[in-house]
PDB file of C-alpha atoms in Angstrom:
ATOM      1  CA  MET A 227      62.798  28.978   0.595  1.00 40.00           C
ATOM      2  CA  SER A 228      62.994  32.760   0.690  1.00 48.00           C
ATOM      3  CA  ASP A 229      60.781  34.841   2.959  1.00 53.00           C
ATOM      4  CA  ASP A 230      59.111  36.228  -0.192  1.00 66.00           C
ATOM      5  CA  HIS A 231      58.142  32.746  -1.336  1.00 65.00           C
ATOM      6  CA  ALA A 232      56.954  31.721   2.108  1.00 69.00           C
ATOM      7  CA  HIS A 233      54.779  34.838   2.350  1.00 64.00           C
ATOM      8  CA  VAL A 234      53.212  34.219  -1.080  1.00 63.00           C
ATOM      9  CA  GLN A 235      52.518  30.574  -0.243  1.00 68.00           C
ATOM     10  CA  GLU A 236      51.019  31.476   3.129  1.00 68.00           C
ATOM     11  CA  PHE A 237      48.827  34.192   1.607  1.00 62.00           C
ATOM     12  CA  PHE A 238      47.425  32.008  -1.181  1.00 63.00           C
ATOM     13  CA  THR A 239      47.184  28.783   0.809  1.00 58.00           C
ATOM     14  CA  ALA A 240      44.846  30.522   3.251  1.00 53.00           C
ATOM     15  CA  ARG A 241      42.635  31.710   0.375  1.00 65.00           C
ATOM     16  CA  ALA A 242      42.751  28.817  -2.099  1.00 55.00           C
ATOM     17  CA  ALA A 243      39.574  26.978  -1.081  1.00 65.00           C
ATOM     18  CA  ASP A 244      37.241  29.939  -1.641  1.00 73.00           C
ATOM     19  CA  TRP A 245      39.258  31.930  -4.195  1.00 62.00           C
ATOM     20  CA  ASP A 246      36.917  31.289  -7.129  1.00 65.00           C
ATOM     21  CA  SER A 247      33.778  31.983  -5.100  1.00 68.00           C
ATOM     22  CA  ARG A 248      35.197  35.363  -4.051  1.00 72.00           C
ATOM     23  CA  PHE A 249      35.586  36.413  -7.700  1.00 70.00           C
ATOM     24  CA  PRO A 250      32.822  34.556  -9.554  1.00 66.00           C
ATOM     25  CA  ASP A 251      32.368  37.033 -12.417  1.00 77.00           C
ATOM     26  CA  ASP A 252      35.955  37.186 -13.740  1.00 81.00           C
ATOM     27  CA  GLY A 253      35.543  34.554 -16.465  1.00 84.00           C
ATOM     28  CA  PRO A 254      34.685  36.909 -19.348  1.00 90.00           C
ATOM     29  CA  ALA A 255      37.608  39.198 -18.473  1.00 92.00           C
ATOM     30  CA  TYR A 256      40.008  36.243 -18.567  1.00 93.00           C
ATOM     31  CA  ALA A 257      38.613  35.078 -21.911  1.00 95.00           C
ATOM     32  CA  ALA A 258      38.938  38.573 -23.415  1.00 96.00           C
ATOM     33  CA  ALA A 259      42.545  38.916 -22.227  1.00 97.00           C
ATOM     34  CA  VAL A 260      43.453  35.505 -23.649  1.00 97.00           C
ATOM     35  CA  ALA A 261      41.881  36.545 -26.965  1.00 97.00           C
ATOM     36  CA  ASP A 262      44.045  39.683 -26.991  1.00 97.00           C
ATOM     37  CA  LEU A 263      47.165  37.557 -26.510  1.00 97.00           C
ATOM     38  CA  GLY A 264      46.693  36.382 -30.111  1.00 96.00           C
ATOM     39  CA  LEU A 265      47.352  32.682 -29.675  1.00 98.00           C
ATOM     40  CA  ARG A 266      47.081  30.334 -32.645  1.00 98.00           C
ATOM     41  CA  THR A 267      46.135  26.695 -32.976  1.00 98.00           C
ATOM     42  CA  GLY A 268      49.082  24.542 -31.934  1.00 98.00           C
ATOM     43  CA  ASP A 269      50.800  27.208 -29.829  1.00 98.00           C
ATOM     44  CA  ARG A 270      52.543  26.372 -26.549  1.00 98.00           C
ATOM     45  CA  VAL A 271      51.504  28.637 -23.684  1.00 98.00           C
ATOM     46  CA  LEU A 272      52.230  28.944 -19.968  1.00 98.00           C
ATOM     47  CA  ASP A 273      49.843  30.353 -17.386  1.00 98.00           C
ATOM     48  CA  ALA A 274      52.461  31.695 -14.968  1.00 98.00           C
ATOM     49  CA  GLY A 275      51.168  31.857 -11.398  1.00 94.00           C
ATOM     50  CA  CYS A 276      48.034  30.069 -12.568  1.00 95.00           C
ATOM     51  CA  GLY A 277      46.369  29.872  -9.157  1.00 92.00           C
ATOM     52  CA  THR A 278      43.106  27.959  -9.456  1.00 92.00           C
ATOM     53  CA  GLY A 279      43.507  27.780 -13.224  1.00 94.00           C
ATOM     54  CA  ARG A 280      40.825  30.222 -14.349  1.00 93.00           C
ATOM     55  CA  ALA A 281      42.747  31.009 -17.557  1.00 96.00           C
ATOM     56  CA  LEU A 282      43.335  27.377 -18.537  1.00 97.00           C
ATOM     57  CA  SER A 283      40.023  26.848 -20.327  1.00 96.00           C
ATOM     58  CA  PRO A 284      40.269  29.923 -22.593  1.00 98.00           C
ATOM     59  CA  LEU A 285      43.950  29.143 -23.199  1.00 98.00           C
ATOM     60  CA  ARG A 286      43.045  25.597 -24.254  1.00 98.00           C
ATOM     61  CA  ALA A 287      40.294  26.891 -26.517  1.00 98.00           C
ATOM     62  CA  ALA A 288      42.776  29.295 -28.139  1.00 98.00           C
ATOM     63  CA  VAL A 289      45.514  26.733 -28.872  1.00 98.00           C
ATOM     64  CA  GLY A 290      43.214  23.820 -29.643  1.00 98.00           C
ATOM     65  CA  PRO A 291      43.831  20.119 -29.071  1.00 97.00           C
ATOM     66  CA  THR A 292      47.256  20.218 -30.762  1.00 97.00           C
ATOM     67  CA  GLY A 293      48.532  23.046 -28.555  1.00 98.00           C
ATOM     68  CA  VAL A 294      50.260  22.788 -25.188  1.00 98.00           C
ATOM     69  CA  VAL A 295      48.853  24.477 -22.086  1.00 98.00           C
ATOM     70  CA  LEU A 296      50.892  24.566 -18.877  1.00 98.00           C
ATOM     71  CA  GLY A 297      49.890  26.075 -15.563  1.00 98.00           C
ATOM     72  CA  ALA A 298      52.614  26.786 -13.000  1.00 97.00           C
ATOM     73  CA  ASP A 299      52.055  27.922  -9.437  1.00 95.00           C
ATOM     74  CA  LEU A 300      54.119  28.087  -6.266  1.00 91.00           C
ATOM     75  CA  THR A 301      51.226  27.112  -4.002  1.00 88.00           C
ATOM     76  CA  SER A 302      50.057  23.495  -3.919  1.00 91.00           C
ATOM     77  CA  ALA A 303      46.703  24.472  -2.381  1.00 91.00           C
ATOM     78  CA  MET A 304      45.903  26.618  -5.416  1.00 90.00           C
ATOM     79  CA  LEU A 305      46.776  23.760  -7.766  1.00 95.00           C
ATOM     80  CA  ALA A 306      44.595  21.435  -5.670  1.00 93.00           C
ATOM     81  CA  ALA A 307      41.706  23.881  -6.121  1.00 93.00           C
ATOM     82  CA  ALA A 308      42.356  23.860  -9.880  1.00 95.00           C
ATOM     83  CA  VAL A 309      42.156  20.063  -9.879  1.00 96.00           C
ATOM     84  CA  ALA A 310      38.987  20.127  -7.764  1.00 94.00           C
ATOM     85  CA  ALA A 311      37.429  22.456 -10.367  1.00 93.00           C
ATOM     86  CA  GLY A 312      38.424  20.035 -13.148  1.00 95.00           C
ATOM     87  CA  ARG A 313      40.742  22.524 -14.803  1.00 96.00           C
ATOM     88  CA  ASP A 314      43.625  20.063 -14.917  1.00 96.00           C
ATOM     89  CA  ARG A 315      41.821  18.572 -17.929  1.00 97.00           C
ATOM     90  CA  GLU A 316      42.668  21.736 -19.880  1.00 97.00           C
ATOM     91  CA  GLY A 317      46.432  21.613 -19.324  1.00 97.00           C
ATOM     92  CA  THR A 318      49.352  20.245 -17.336  1.00 98.00           C
ATOM     93  CA  LEU A 319      49.769  21.702 -13.851  1.00 98.00           C
ATOM     94  CA  LEU A 320      53.246  22.259 -12.418  1.00 97.00           C
ATOM     95  CA  LEU A 321      54.168  23.013  -8.822  1.00 96.00           C
ATOM     96  CA  ALA A 322      56.927  25.427  -9.762  1.00 95.00           C
ATOM     97  CA  ASP A 323      58.414  28.819  -9.047  1.00 92.00           C
ATOM     98  CA  VAL A 324      58.090  31.155 -12.023  1.00 91.00           C
ATOM     99  CA  ALA A 325      61.521  32.508 -11.029  1.00 91.00           C
ATOM    100  CA  ALA A 326      63.104  29.136 -11.939  1.00 94.00           C
ATOM    101  CA  LEU A 327      60.880  27.331 -14.414  1.00 97.00           C
ATOM    102  CA  PRO A 328      61.577  23.662 -15.255  1.00 97.00           C
ATOM    103  CA  LEU A 329      61.268  24.428 -18.975  1.00 98.00           C
ATOM    104  CA  ARG A 330      63.711  24.585 -21.880  1.00 98.00           C
ATOM    105  CA  SER A 331      64.747  27.993 -23.202  1.00 98.00           C
ATOM    106  CA  GLY A 332      62.608  29.141 -26.110  1.00 98.00           C
ATOM    107  CA  SER A 333      60.148  26.284 -25.684  1.00 98.00           C
ATOM    108  CA  LEU A 334      56.973  28.401 -25.510  1.00 98.00           C
ATOM    109  CA  ASP A 335      55.092  30.756 -27.803  1.00 98.00           C
ATOM    110  CA  ALA A 336      53.474  32.821 -25.052  1.00 98.00           C
ATOM    111  CA  VAL A 337      53.044  33.445 -21.338  1.00 98.00           C
ATOM    112  CA  PHE A 338      49.833  34.576 -19.671  1.00 98.00           C
ATOM    113  CA  ALA A 339      50.233  36.001 -16.163  1.00 97.00           C
ATOM    114  CA  ALA A 340      47.198  37.093 -14.146  1.00 95.00           C
ATOM    115  CA  GLY A 341      47.898  39.101 -11.007  1.00 89.00           C
ATOM    116  CA  LEU A 342      51.483  37.886 -10.970  1.00 91.00           C
ATOM    117  CA  ILE A 343      53.650  40.976 -11.120  1.00 89.00           C
ATOM    118  CA  ALA A 344      52.739  42.243  -7.641  1.00 84.00           C
ATOM    119  CA  HIS A 345      54.060  38.981  -6.180  1.00 82.00           C
ATOM    120  CA  LEU A 346      57.443  38.870  -7.952  1.00 88.00           C
ATOM    121  CA  PRO A 347      60.288  39.318  -5.447  1.00 87.00           C
ATOM    122  CA  ARG A 348      62.813  40.364  -8.117  1.00 92.00           C
ATOM    123  CA  PRO A 349      60.749  41.696 -11.031  1.00 94.00           C
ATOM    124  CA  VAL A 350      63.547  42.217 -13.579  1.00 95.00           C
ATOM    125  CA  GLU A 351      65.060  38.781 -12.979  1.00 96.00           C
ATOM    126  CA  ASN A 352      61.669  37.094 -12.754  1.00 95.00           C
ATOM    127  CA  LEU A 353      60.362  38.633 -15.976  1.00 97.00           C
ATOM    128  CA  ARG A 354      63.677  37.722 -17.612  1.00 97.00           C
ATOM    129  CA  GLU A 355      63.023  34.097 -16.644  1.00 98.00           C
ATOM    130  CA  LEU A 356      59.640  34.284 -18.389  1.00 98.00           C
ATOM    131  CA  ALA A 357      61.431  35.715 -21.440  1.00 98.00           C
ATOM    132  CA  ARG A 358      63.932  32.840 -21.323  1.00 98.00           C
ATOM    133  CA  VAL A 359      61.292  30.189 -21.872  1.00 98.00           C
ATOM    134  CA  VAL A 360      59.603  32.051 -24.750  1.00 98.00           C
ATOM    135  CA  ARG A 361      60.881  32.036 -28.317  1.00 98.00           C
ATOM    136  CA  PRO A 362      61.973  35.348 -29.880  1.00 97.00           C
ATOM    137  CA  GLY A 363      58.823  37.084 -31.097  1.00 97.00           C
ATOM    138  CA  GLY A 364      56.704  35.237 -28.547  1.00 98.00           C
ATOM    139  CA  ARG A 365      54.187  37.101 -26.430  1.00 98.00           C
ATOM    140  CA  LEU A 366      53.460  38.015 -22.817  1.00 98.00           C
ATOM    141  CA  ALA A 367      50.198  39.171 -21.231  1.00 98.00           C
ATOM    142  CA  LEU A 368      50.266  40.760 -17.776  1.00 98.00           C
ATOM    143  CA  PHE A 369      46.619  40.786 -16.752  1.00 96.00           C
ATOM    144  CA  HIS A 370      44.301  41.608 -13.898  1.00 94.00           C
ATOM    145  CA  PRO A 371      40.496  41.457 -14.154  1.00 91.00           C
ATOM    146  CA  ILE A 372      40.205  44.960 -12.693  1.00 89.00           C
ATOM    147  CA  GLY A 373      42.410  48.002 -13.110  1.00 90.00           C
ATOM    148  CA  ARG A 374      44.888  49.473 -10.654  1.00 92.00           C
ATOM    149  CA  ALA A 375      42.544  52.089  -9.176  1.00 90.00           C
ATOM    150  CA  ALA A 376      39.667  49.635  -8.778  1.00 88.00           C
ATOM    151  CA  LEU A 377      41.957  47.082  -7.140  1.00 86.00           C
ATOM    152  CA  ALA A 378      43.352  49.664  -4.725  1.00 87.00           C
ATOM    153  CA  ALA A 379      39.820  50.763  -3.802  1.00 87.00           C
ATOM    154  CA  ARG A 380      38.776  47.130  -3.248  1.00 84.00           C
ATOM    155  CA  GLN A 381      41.720  46.757  -0.863  1.00 83.00           C
ATOM    156  CA  GLY A 382      40.955  50.049   0.911  1.00 87.00           C
ATOM    157  CA  ARG A 383      44.136  51.799  -0.170  1.00 88.00           C
ATOM    158  CA  GLN A 384      45.472  54.330  -2.652  1.00 88.00           C
ATOM    159  CA  ILE A 385      47.687  53.555  -5.640  1.00 89.00           C
ATOM    160  CA  THR A 386      51.275  54.063  -4.526  1.00 86.00           C
ATOM    161  CA  PRO A 387      53.812  55.976  -6.644  1.00 85.00           C
ATOM    162  CA  ASP A 388      56.045  52.893  -6.827  1.00 86.00           C
ATOM    163  CA  ASP A 389      53.332  50.623  -8.294  1.00 89.00           C
ATOM    164  CA  LEU A 390      55.177  48.434 -10.814  1.00 89.00           C
ATOM    165  CA  ARG A 391      52.079  48.212 -12.995  1.00 91.00           C
ATOM    166  CA  ALA A 392      52.062  51.957 -13.703  1.00 94.00           C
ATOM    167  CA  GLU A 393      52.922  52.402 -17.384  1.00 96.00           C
ATOM    168  CA  HIS A 394      55.961  54.595 -16.687  1.00 95.00           C
ATOM    169  CA  HIS A 395      57.404  51.849 -14.437  1.00 95.00           C
ATOM    170  CA  LEU A 396      56.293  48.803 -16.410  1.00 97.00           C
ATOM    171  CA  HIS A 397      57.594  49.905 -19.811  1.00 97.00           C
ATOM    172  CA  PRO A 398      61.274  50.149 -18.752  1.00 97.00           C
ATOM    173  CA  LEU A 399      60.935  47.126 -16.462  1.00 96.00           C
ATOM    174  CA  LEU A 400      59.823  44.974 -19.379  1.00 98.00           C
ATOM    175  CA  SER A 401      62.528  46.442 -21.605  1.00 97.00           C
ATOM    176  CA  ARG A 402      65.247  45.521 -19.089  1.00 97.00           C
ATOM    177  CA  SER A 403      63.802  42.006 -18.908  1.00 97.00           C
ATOM    178  CA  GLY A 404      63.911  41.148 -22.607  1.00 97.00           C
ATOM    179  CA  TRP A 405      60.395  42.274 -23.549  1.00 98.00           C
ATOM    180  CA  ARG A 406      59.022  45.137 -25.664  1.00 98.00           C
ATOM    181  CA  MET A 407      55.666  46.436 -24.474  1.00 98.00           C
ATOM    182  CA  THR A 408      53.196  46.710 -27.360  1.00 98.00           C
ATOM    183  CA  SER A 409      50.027  47.847 -25.586  1.00 97.00           C
ATOM    184  CA  TYR A 410      48.859  49.011 -22.189  1.00 98.00           C
ATOM    185  CA  VAL A 411      45.307  49.268 -20.840  1.00 97.00           C
ATOM    186  CA  ASP A 412      44.446  50.286 -17.269  1.00 96.00           C
ATOM    187  CA  GLU A 413      40.705  50.780 -16.861  1.00 94.00           C
ATOM    188  CA  ASP A 414      38.373  50.055 -13.948  1.00 89.00           C
ATOM    189  CA  ALA A 415      37.223  46.821 -15.588  1.00 89.00           C
ATOM    190  CA  ARG A 416      40.606  45.611 -16.827  1.00 93.00           C
ATOM    191  CA  PHE A 417      44.371  45.797 -16.622  1.00 96.00           C
ATOM    192  CA  LEU A 418      46.272  44.327 -19.567  1.00 97.00           C
ATOM    193  CA  ALA A 419      49.835  44.948 -20.708  1.00 98.00           C
ATOM    194  CA  LEU A 420      51.017  43.025 -23.762  1.00 98.00           C
ATOM    195  CA  ALA A 421      54.654  42.557 -24.727  1.00 98.00           C
ATOM    196  CA  VAL A 422      56.756  40.759 -27.315  1.00 98.00           C
ATOM    197  CA  ARG A 423      59.939  38.808 -26.602  1.00 98.00           C
ATOM    198  CA  GLU A 424      62.893  40.624 -28.093  1.00 93.00           C
ATOM    199  CA  ASP A 425      65.384  38.721 -30.294  1.00 81.00           C
TER     200      ASP A 425
END
């Protein structure tokens, strides 16, 4: 396991048990972001880096009983918290690295990724792996329930010039990874970048 993976697992393992209680009001923001992803009944969707599974319920509601909802996370403690919250009833949970997903190429219609991009050790390669498992024309949502400035303030820091989520960085990053960015919102109450899988 790489140092990057070990650091991510250590960080989230220590926080898994009380993660949801630390951010109890994020539900509506997740639901709104899932709605903007434009899923249809019967779609197949992955929550990449699903954590405690807060997106699984709105994803299930969007794709209906005939759709497929998967949640993948690198940290078993986060998946255990998802199970404890009963969210495993909304989809199948996978202990998996989003950099090497155990999924067939083109097998999904969409990927939802909340708070993931800051934890990707090799962003171009990792986003390319998400593109691999999505059919051409499929969709990607990079989401955070608060915007970049609000998140930096919460963490007691300033936004850095190399922040990958800045539009001028994210647009070319997605392009190099097989995605075309279609919209970008960075407000105090929401960060959401949507992209489409290129042919």
